[in-house]
Short mmCIF file of C-alpha atoms in Angstrom, two decimals:
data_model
loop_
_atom_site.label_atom_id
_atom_site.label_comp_id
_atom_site.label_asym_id
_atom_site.label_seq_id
_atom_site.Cartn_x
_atom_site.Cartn_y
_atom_site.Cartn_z
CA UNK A 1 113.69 6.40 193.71
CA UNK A 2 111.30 4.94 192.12
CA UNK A 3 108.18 7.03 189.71
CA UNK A 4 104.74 6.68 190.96
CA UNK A 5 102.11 7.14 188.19
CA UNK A 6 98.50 8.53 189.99
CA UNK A 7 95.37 10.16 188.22
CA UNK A 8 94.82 13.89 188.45
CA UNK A 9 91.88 13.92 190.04
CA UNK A 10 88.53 11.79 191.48
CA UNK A 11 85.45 12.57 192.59
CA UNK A 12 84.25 11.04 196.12
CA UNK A 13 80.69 11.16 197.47
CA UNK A 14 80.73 11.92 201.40
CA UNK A 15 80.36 8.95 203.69
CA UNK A 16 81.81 6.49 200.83
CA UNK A 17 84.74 4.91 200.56
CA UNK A 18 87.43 6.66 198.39
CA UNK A 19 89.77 4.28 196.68
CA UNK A 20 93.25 6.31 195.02
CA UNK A 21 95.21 3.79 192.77
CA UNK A 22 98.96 4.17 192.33
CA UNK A 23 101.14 2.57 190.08
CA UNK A 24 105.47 2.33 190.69
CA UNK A 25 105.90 -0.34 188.25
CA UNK A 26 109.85 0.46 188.81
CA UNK A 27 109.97 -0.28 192.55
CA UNK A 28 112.81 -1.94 194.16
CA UNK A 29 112.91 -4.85 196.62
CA UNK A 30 113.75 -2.26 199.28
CA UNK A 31 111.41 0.78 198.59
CA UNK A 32 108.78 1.64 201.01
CA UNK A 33 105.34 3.18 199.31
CA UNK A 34 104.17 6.10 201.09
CA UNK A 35 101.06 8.14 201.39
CA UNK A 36 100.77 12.01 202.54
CA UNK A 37 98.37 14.49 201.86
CA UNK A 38 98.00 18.04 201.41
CA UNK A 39 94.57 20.30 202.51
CA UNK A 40 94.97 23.59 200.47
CA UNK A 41 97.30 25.99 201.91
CA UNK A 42 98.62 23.69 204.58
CA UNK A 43 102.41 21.44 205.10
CA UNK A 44 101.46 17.74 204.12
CA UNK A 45 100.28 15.47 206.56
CA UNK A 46 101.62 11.83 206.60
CA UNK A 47 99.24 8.93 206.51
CA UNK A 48 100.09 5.24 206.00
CA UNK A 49 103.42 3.69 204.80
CA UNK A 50 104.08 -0.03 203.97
CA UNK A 51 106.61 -2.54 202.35
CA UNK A 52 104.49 -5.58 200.76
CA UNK A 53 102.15 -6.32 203.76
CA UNK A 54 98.40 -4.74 203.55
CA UNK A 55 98.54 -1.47 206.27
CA UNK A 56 95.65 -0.12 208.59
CA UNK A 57 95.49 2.90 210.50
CA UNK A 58 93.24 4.92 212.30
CA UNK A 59 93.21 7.18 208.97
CA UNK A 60 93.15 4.71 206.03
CA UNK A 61 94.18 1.37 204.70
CA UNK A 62 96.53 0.78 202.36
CA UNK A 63 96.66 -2.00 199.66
CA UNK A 64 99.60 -3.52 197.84
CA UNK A 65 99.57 -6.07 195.29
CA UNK A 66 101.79 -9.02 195.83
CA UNK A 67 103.91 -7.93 192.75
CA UNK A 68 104.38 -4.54 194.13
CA UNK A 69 103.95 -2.83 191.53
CA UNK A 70 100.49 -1.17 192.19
CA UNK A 71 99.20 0.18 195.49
CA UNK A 72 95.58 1.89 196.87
CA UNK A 73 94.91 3.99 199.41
CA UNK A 74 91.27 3.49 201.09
CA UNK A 75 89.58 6.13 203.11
CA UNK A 76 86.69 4.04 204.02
CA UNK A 77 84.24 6.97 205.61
CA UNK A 78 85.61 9.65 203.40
CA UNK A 79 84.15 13.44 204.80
CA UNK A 80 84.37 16.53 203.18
CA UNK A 81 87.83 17.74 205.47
CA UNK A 82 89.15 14.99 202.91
CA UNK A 83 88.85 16.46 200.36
CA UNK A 84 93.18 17.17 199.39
CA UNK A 85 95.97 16.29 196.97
CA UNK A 86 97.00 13.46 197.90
CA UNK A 87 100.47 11.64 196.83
CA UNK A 88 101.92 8.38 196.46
CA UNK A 89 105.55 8.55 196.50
CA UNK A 90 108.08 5.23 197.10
CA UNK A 91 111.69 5.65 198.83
CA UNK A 92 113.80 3.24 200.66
CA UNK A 93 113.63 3.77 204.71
CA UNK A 94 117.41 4.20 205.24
CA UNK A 95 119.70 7.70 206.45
CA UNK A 96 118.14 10.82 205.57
CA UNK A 97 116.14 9.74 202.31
CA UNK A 98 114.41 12.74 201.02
CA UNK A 99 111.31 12.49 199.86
CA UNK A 100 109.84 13.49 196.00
CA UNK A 101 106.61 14.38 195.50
CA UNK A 102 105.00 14.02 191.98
CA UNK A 103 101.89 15.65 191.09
CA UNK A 104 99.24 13.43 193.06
CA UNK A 105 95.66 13.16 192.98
CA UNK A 106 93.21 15.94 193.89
CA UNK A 107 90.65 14.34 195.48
CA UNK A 108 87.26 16.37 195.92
CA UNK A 109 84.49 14.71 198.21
CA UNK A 110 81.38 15.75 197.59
CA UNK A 111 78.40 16.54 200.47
CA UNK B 1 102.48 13.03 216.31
CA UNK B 2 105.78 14.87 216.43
CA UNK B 3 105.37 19.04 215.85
CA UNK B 4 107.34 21.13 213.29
CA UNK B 5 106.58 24.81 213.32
CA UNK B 6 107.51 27.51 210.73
CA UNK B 7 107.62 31.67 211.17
CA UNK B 8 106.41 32.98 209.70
CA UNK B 9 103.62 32.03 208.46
CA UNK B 10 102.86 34.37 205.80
CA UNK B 11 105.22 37.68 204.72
CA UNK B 12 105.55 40.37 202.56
CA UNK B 13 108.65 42.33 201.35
CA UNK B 14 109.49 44.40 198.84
CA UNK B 15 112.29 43.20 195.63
CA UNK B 16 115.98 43.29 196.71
CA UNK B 17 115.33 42.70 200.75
CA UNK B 18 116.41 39.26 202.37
CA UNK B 19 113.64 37.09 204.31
CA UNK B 20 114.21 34.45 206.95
CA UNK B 21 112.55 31.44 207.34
CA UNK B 22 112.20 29.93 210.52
CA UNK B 23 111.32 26.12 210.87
CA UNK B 24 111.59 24.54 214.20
CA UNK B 25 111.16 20.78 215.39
CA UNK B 26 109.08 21.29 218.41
CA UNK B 27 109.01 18.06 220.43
CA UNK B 28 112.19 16.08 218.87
CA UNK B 29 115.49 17.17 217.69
CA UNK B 30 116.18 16.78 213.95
CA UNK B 31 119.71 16.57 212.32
CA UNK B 32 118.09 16.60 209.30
CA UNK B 33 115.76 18.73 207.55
CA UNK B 34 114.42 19.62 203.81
CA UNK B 35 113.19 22.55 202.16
CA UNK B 36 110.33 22.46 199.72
CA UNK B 37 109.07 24.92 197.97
CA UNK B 38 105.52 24.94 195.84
CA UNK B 39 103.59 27.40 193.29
CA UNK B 40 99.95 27.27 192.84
CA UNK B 41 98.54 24.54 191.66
CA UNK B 42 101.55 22.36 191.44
CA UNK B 43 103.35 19.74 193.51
CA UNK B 44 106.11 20.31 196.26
CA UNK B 45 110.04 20.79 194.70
CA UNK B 46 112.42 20.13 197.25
CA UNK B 47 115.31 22.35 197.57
CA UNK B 48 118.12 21.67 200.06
CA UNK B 49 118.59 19.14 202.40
CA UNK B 50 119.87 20.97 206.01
CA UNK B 51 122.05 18.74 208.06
CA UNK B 52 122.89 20.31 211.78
CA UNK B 53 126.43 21.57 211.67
CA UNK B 54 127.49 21.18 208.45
CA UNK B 55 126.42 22.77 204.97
CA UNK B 56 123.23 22.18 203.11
CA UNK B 57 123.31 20.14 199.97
CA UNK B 58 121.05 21.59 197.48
CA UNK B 59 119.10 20.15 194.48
CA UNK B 60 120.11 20.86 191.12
CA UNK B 61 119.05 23.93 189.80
CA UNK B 62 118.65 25.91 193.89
CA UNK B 63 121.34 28.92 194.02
CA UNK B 64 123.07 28.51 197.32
CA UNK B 65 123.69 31.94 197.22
CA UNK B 66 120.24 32.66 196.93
CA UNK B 67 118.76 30.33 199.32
CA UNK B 68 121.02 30.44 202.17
CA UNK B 69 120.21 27.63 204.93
CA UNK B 70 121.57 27.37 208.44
CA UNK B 71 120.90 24.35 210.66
CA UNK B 72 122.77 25.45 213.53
CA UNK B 73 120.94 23.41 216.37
CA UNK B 74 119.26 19.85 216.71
CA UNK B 75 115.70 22.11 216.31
CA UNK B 76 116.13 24.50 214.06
CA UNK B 77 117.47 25.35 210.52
CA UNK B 78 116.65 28.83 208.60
CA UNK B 79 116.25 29.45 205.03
CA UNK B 80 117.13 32.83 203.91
CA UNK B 81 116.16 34.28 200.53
CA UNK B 82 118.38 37.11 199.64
CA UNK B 83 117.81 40.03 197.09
CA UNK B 84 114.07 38.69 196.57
CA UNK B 85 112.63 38.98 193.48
CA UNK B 86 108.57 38.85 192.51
CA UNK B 87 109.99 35.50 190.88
CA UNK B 88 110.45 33.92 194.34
CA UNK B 89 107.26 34.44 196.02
CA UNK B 90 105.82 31.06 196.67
CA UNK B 91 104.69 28.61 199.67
CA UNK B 92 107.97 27.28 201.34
CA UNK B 93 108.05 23.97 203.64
CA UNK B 94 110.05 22.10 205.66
CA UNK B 95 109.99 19.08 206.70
CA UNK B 96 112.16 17.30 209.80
CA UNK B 97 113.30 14.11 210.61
CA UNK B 98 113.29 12.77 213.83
CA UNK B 99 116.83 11.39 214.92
CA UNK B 100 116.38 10.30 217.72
CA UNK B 101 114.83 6.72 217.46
CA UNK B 102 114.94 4.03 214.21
CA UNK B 103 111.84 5.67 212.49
CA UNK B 104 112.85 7.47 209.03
CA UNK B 105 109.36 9.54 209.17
CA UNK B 106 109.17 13.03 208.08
CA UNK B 107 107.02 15.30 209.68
CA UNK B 108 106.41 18.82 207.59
CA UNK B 109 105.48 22.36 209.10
CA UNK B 110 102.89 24.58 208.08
CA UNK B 111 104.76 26.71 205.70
CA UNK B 112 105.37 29.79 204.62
CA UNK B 113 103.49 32.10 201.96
CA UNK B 114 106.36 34.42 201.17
CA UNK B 115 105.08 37.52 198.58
CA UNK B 116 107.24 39.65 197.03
CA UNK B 117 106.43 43.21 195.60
#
């Protein structure tokens, strides 16, 4: 699978929008990029996936540039039960692909 | 969305006892599960992957001995850590996929904070 690059950490201000870049220069044709999150102490939580197309849920949107090889996740109302790790992590969708998490980005939203 | 539970959720036992792990897919059946485990302040490692019925296949570097995992039903495998040491307290997750329909998503349980003394 392919390595996703992310910052350590950002700061968010409540009630803004919180944009988290990730970069998987390496990605293949056939690699979904997924997002999933983790509030302390607690299993991650899935939240968007995509394959080229933009994505929109009722929890974010996610952004892909057309060369792939970048991606951001938008929480557009960010509140302070945001505030997680957060990781980017690209796989292909087939069988039972396991997933790999790298080290994410702590993301602290601030009242 | 789909439901995984784990028990328990938190546990303490003294060095050289064995601990089970329960995780359970609660609403769909899972021939497939994973095992994660995670110290503070760091990211998820997955351990084994648990397929129902047969044995687990485990990452590089996991004892099998160690880490014993049985997936004997479609909703629920068991990770048992034998002869714990302080060494393997951590948070432990699992994760199932649901096999039932064409989606490949992975839905993760609460975990477990396992302490050893």
């Amino acid at each position: 699978d392919a390595k996703t690059t992310q910052p350590t950490s950002m700061d968010c201000a409540e009630g803004r929008a919180a944009n988290l870049p990730c970069n998987h220069s390496t990605i293949s044709g056939n690699e979904y990029v997924y997002w999933y999150r983790q509030i302390h102490s607690q299993g991650p939580q899935y939240i968007i996936h995509g394959l080229k197309n933009n994505e929109t849920n009722e929890m974010a949107s996610l952004i892909i540039t057309e060369d792939r090889k970048s991606s951001t996740l938008i929480l557009p109302h960010a509140t302070l039960r945001d505030t997680a790790v957060y990781y980017c992590i690209v796989r292909v969708d087939q069988g039972a692909q396991k997933l790999v998490f790298g080290q994410g980005t702590r993301l602290t939203i601030n009242p | 969305g789909a439901v995984v539970s784990q028990h328990p959720s938190r546990v303490i036992c003294k060095s050289g006892t064995s601990v089970k792990i329960e995780c359970r897919s609660l609403d769909f059946q899972a021939t497939t599960m994973f095992w994660y485990r995670q110290f503070p302040k760091k990211s998820l490692m997955l351990m084994a992957t648990s397929n129902e019925g047969s044995k687990a296949t485990y990452e590089q570097g996991v004892e099998k001995d160690k880490f014993l995992i049985n997936h004997a039903s479609l909703t629920l495998s068991t990770l048992t850590v034998t002869s714990a040491h302080p060494e393997d307290s951590s948070f432990y997750i699992c994760s199932a996929r649901d096999s039932s329909g064409f989606s490949y998503e992975q839905y993760f349980g609460p975990g477990t904070r396992l302490t050893v003394t």
